[in-house]
mmCIF file of C-alpha atoms in Angstrom:
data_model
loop_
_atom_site.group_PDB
_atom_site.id
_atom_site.type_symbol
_atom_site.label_atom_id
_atom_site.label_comp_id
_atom_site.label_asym_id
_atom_site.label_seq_id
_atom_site.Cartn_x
_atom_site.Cartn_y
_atom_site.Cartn_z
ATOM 1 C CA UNK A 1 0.000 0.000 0.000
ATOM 2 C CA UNK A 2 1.359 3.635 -0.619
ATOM 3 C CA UNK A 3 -1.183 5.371 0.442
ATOM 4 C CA UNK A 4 -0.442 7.410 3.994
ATOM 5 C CA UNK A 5 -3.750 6.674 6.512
ATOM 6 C CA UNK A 6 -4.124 9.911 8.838
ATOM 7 C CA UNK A 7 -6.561 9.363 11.980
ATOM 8 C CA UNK A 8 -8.050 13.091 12.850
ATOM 9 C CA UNK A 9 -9.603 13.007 16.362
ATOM 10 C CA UNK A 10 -11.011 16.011 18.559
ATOM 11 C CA UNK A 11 -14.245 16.092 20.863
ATOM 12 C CA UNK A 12 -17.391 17.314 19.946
ATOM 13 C CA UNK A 13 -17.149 20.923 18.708
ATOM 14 C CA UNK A 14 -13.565 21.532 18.525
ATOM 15 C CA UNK A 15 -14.099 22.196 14.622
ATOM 16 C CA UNK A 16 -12.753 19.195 13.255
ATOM 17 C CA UNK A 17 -15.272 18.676 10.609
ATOM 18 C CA UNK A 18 -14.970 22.192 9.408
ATOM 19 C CA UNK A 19 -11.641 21.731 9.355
ATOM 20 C CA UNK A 20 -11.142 18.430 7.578
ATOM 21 C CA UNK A 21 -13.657 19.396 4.697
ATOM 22 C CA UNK A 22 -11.431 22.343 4.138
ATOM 23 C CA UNK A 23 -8.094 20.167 4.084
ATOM 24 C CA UNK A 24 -9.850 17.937 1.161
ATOM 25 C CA UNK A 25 -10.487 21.091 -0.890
ATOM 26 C CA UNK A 26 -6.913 22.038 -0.149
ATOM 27 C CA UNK A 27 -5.134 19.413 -1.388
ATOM 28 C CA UNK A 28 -4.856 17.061 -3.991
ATOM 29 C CA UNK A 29 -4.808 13.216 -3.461
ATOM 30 C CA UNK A 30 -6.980 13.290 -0.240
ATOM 31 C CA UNK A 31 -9.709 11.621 0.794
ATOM 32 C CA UNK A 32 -11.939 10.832 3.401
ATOM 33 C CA UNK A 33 -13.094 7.688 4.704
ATOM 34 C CA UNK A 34 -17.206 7.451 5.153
ATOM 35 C CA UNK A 35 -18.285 6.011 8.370
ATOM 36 C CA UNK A 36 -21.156 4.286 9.211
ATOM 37 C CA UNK A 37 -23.551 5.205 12.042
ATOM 38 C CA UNK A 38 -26.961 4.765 13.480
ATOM 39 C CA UNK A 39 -27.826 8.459 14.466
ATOM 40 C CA UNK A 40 -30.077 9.954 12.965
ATOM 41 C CA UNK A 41 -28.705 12.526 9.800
ATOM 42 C CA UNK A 42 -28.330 16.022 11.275
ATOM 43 C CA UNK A 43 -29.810 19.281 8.848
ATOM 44 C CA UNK A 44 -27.831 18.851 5.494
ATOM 45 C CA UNK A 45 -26.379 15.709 5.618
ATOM 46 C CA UNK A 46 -26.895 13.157 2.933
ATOM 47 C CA UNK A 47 -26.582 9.375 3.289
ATOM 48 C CA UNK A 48 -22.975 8.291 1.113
ATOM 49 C CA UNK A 49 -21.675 11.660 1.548
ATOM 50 C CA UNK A 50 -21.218 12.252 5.577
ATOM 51 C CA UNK A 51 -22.332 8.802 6.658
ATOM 52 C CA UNK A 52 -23.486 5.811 5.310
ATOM 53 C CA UNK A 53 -26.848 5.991 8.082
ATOM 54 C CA UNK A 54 -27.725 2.831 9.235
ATOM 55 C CA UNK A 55 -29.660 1.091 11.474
ATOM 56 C CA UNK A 56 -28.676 -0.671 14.541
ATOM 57 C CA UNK A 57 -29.512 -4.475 13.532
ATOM 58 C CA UNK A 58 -27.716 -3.563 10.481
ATOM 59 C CA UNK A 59 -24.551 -2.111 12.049
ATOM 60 C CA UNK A 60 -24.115 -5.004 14.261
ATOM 61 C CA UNK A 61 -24.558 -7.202 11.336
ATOM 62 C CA UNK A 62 -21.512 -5.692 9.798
ATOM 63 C CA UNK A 63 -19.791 -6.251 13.564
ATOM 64 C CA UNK A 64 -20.409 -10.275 13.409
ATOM 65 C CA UNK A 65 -19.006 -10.507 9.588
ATOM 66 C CA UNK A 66 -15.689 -8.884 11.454
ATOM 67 C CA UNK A 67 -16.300 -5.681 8.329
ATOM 68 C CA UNK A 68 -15.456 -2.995 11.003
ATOM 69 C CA UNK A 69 -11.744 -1.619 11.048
ATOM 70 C CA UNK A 70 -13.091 -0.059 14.165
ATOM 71 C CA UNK A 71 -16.282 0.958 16.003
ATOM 72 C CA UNK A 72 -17.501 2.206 19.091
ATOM 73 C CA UNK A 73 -20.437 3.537 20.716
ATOM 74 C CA UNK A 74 -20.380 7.134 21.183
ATOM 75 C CA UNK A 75 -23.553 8.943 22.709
ATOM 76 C CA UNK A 76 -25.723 6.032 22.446
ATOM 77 C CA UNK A 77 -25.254 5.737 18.943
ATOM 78 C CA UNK A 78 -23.028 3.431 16.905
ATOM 79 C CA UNK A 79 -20.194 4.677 14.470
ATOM 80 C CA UNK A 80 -17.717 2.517 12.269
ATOM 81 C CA UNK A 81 -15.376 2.502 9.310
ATOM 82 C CA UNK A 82 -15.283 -0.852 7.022
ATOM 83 C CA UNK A 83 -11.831 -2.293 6.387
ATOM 84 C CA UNK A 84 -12.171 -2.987 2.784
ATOM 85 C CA UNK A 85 -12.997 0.605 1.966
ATOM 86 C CA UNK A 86 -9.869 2.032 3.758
ATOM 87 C CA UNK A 87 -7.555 -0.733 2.008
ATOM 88 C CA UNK A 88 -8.649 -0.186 -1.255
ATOM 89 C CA UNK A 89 -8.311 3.393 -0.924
ATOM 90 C CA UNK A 90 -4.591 2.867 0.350
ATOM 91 C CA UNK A 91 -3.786 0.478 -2.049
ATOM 92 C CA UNK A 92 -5.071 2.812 -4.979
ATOM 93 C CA UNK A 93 -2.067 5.144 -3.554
ATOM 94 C CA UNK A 94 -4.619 7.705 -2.198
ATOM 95 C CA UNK A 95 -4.046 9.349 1.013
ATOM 96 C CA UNK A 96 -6.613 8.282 3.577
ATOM 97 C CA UNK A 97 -8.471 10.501 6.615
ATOM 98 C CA UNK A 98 -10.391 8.939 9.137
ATOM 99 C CA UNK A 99 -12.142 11.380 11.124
ATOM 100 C CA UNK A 100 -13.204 9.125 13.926
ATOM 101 C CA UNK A 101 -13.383 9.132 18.092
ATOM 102 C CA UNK A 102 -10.348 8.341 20.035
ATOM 103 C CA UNK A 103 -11.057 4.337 21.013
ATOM 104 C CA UNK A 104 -11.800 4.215 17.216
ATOM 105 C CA UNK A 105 -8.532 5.600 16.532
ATOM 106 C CA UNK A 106 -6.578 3.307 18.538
ATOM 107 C CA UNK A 107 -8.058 0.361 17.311
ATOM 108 C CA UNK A 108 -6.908 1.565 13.966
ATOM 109 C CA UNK A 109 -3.444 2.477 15.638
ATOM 110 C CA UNK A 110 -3.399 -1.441 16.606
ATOM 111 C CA UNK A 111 -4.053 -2.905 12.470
ATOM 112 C CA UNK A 112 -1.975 0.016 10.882
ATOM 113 C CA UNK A 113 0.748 1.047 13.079
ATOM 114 C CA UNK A 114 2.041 3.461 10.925
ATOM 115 C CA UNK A 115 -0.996 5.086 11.129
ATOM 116 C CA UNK A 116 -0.549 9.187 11.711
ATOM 117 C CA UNK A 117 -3.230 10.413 14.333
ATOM 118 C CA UNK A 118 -3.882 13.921 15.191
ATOM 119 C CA UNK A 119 -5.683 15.327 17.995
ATOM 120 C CA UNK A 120 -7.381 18.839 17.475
ATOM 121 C CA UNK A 121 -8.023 20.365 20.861
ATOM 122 C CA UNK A 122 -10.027 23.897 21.176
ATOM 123 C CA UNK A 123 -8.344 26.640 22.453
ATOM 124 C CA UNK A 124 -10.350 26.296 26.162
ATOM 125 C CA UNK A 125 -13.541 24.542 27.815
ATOM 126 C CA UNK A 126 -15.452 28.096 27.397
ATOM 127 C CA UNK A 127 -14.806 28.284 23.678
ATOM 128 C CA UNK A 128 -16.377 24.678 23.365
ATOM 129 C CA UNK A 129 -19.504 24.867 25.077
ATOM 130 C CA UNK A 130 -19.562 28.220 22.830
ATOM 131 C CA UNK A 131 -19.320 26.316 19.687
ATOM 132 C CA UNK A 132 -21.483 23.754 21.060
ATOM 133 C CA UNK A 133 -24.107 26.167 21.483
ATOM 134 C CA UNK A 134 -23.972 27.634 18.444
ATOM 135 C CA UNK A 135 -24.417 25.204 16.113
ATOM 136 C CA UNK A 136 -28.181 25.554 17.051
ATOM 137 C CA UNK A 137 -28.432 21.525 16.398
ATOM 138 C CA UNK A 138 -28.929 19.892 19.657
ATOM 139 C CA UNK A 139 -31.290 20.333 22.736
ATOM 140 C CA UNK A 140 -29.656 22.084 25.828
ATOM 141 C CA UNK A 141 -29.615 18.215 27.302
ATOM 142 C CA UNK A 142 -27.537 16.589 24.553
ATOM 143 C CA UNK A 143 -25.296 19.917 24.562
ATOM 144 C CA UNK A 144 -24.423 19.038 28.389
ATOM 145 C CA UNK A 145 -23.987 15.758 27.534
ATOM 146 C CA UNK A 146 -21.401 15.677 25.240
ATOM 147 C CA UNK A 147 -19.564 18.610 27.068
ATOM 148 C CA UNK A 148 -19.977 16.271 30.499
ATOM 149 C CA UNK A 149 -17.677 13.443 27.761
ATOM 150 C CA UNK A 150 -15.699 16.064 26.276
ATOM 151 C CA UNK A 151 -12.965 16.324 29.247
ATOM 152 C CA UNK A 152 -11.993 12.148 28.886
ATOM 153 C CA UNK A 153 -12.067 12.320 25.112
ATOM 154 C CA UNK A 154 -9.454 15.591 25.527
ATOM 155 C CA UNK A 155 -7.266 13.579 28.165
ATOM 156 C CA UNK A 156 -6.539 11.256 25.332
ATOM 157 C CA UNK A 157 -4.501 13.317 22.974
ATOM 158 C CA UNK A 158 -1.199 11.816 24.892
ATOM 159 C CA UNK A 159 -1.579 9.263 23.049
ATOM 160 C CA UNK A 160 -1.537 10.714 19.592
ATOM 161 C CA UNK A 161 1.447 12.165 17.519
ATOM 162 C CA UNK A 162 0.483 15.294 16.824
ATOM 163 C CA UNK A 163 -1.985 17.753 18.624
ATOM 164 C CA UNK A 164 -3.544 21.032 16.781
ATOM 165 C CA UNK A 165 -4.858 23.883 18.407
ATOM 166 C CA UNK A 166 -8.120 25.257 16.902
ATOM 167 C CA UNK A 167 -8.364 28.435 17.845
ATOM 168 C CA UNK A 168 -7.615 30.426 14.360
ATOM 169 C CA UNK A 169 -9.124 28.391 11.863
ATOM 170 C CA UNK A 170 -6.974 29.729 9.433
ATOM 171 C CA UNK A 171 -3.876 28.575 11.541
ATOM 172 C CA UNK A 172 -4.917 24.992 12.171
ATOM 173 C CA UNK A 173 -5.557 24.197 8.696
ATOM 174 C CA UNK A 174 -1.987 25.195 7.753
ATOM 175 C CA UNK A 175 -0.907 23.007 11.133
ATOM 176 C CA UNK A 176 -3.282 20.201 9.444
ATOM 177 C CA UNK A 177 -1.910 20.927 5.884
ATOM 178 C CA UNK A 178 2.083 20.661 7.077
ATOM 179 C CA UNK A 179 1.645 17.097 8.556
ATOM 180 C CA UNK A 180 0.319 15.874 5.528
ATOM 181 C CA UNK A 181 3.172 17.425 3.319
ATOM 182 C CA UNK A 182 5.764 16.344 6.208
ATOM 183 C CA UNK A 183 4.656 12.609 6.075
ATOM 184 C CA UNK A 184 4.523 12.911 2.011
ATOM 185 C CA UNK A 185 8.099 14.252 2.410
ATOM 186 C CA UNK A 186 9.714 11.426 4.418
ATOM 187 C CA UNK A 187 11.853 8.592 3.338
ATOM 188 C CA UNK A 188 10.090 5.824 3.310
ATOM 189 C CA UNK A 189 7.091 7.825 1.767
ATOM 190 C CA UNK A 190 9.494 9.078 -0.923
ATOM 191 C CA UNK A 191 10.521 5.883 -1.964
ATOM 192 C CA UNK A 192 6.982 4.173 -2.170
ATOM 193 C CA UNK A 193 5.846 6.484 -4.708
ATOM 194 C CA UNK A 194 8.783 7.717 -6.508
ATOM 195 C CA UNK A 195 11.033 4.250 -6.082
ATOM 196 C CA UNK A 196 11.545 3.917 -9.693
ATOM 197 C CA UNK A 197 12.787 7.680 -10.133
ATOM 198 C CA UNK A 198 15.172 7.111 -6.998
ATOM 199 C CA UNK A 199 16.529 3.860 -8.929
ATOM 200 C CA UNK A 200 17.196 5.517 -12.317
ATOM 201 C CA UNK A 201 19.125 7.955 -10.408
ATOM 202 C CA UNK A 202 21.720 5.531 -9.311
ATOM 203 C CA UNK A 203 21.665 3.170 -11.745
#
């Protein structure tokens, strides 16, 4: 496979959607992976495009035929990203995000352990419940509610390689958009996808 998988983690409104769909249109030969999940589709999102919506008997369907590269229950919903999509992205040579949770992400961590995972983190707890509240999507109970899980999904970003402050959008894309060149950059990447022009060189 030559295609680079990047795990993109960050609790619930740190940005990281915004932030991801502006890192596809940014650069070329990036994609994103397309979960599945069992919650319901929030205003504007389309089935195949932001999630492949599900229901539960179906999801855990896919879980018994061992499809899942990871999944977890987050919120008391389901959310999941199939193996065979990821691998046949990677093995097409196209750079792969997965913009999933943090136990997702280290269950990817564990299959591909060359795996790149960032953790966005926003720029205090004040500025999240802000965001939270702002998106004018979810009842005053679920807003508490993820806020109340937002602390232990934070906590985790020890145990990623890079972390991102979102607090200038403008900033954290470039932050997002010099990992990606920095991984395309290295060595091993290098001779992957250009092992043939390296060869001619010294031959």
């Amino acid at each position: 496979m030559t295609g680079k998988l990047f795990i993109i983690t960050a609790a619930s409104g740190t940005g990281k959607t915004s932030l991801v769909k502006e890192l596809l249109a940014t650069t070329d030969n990036l994609t994103v992976s397309i979960s599945h999940t069992t919650r319901a589709p929030r205003p504007g999102e389309s089935d195949g495009v932001h999630y492949h919506f599900t229901t539960v008997d179906e999801f855990k369907r896919l879980i018994d035929e061992s499809a899942f590269l990871e999944y977890a229950q987050v919120f008391d919903n389901f959310y999941g990203t199939t193996r065979q999509a990821v691998e046949r992205l990677l093995h097409d040579g196209v750079d792969v995000i997965l913009e999933i949770d943090w136990q997702g992400a280290l269950q990817v961590k564990e299959k591909f352990s060359d795996a790149v995972m960032i953790f966005i983190l926003p720029p205090s707890r004040d500025a999240l419940r802000s965001r939270l509240s702002n998106r004018g999507q979810d009842s005053d109970e679920v807003i508490e509610k993820r806020l109340a899980g937002s602390l232990t999904e934070m906590r985790q970003y020890d145990k990623f390689d890079y972390v991102v402050i979102n607090d200038d959008f403008a900033e954290a894309l470039a932050d997002l958009q010099v990992i990606i060149k920095s991984h395309r950059l290295s060595r091993a990447t290098q001779q992957a996808r250009n092992g043939k022009l390296i060869d001619a060189l010294f031959a």
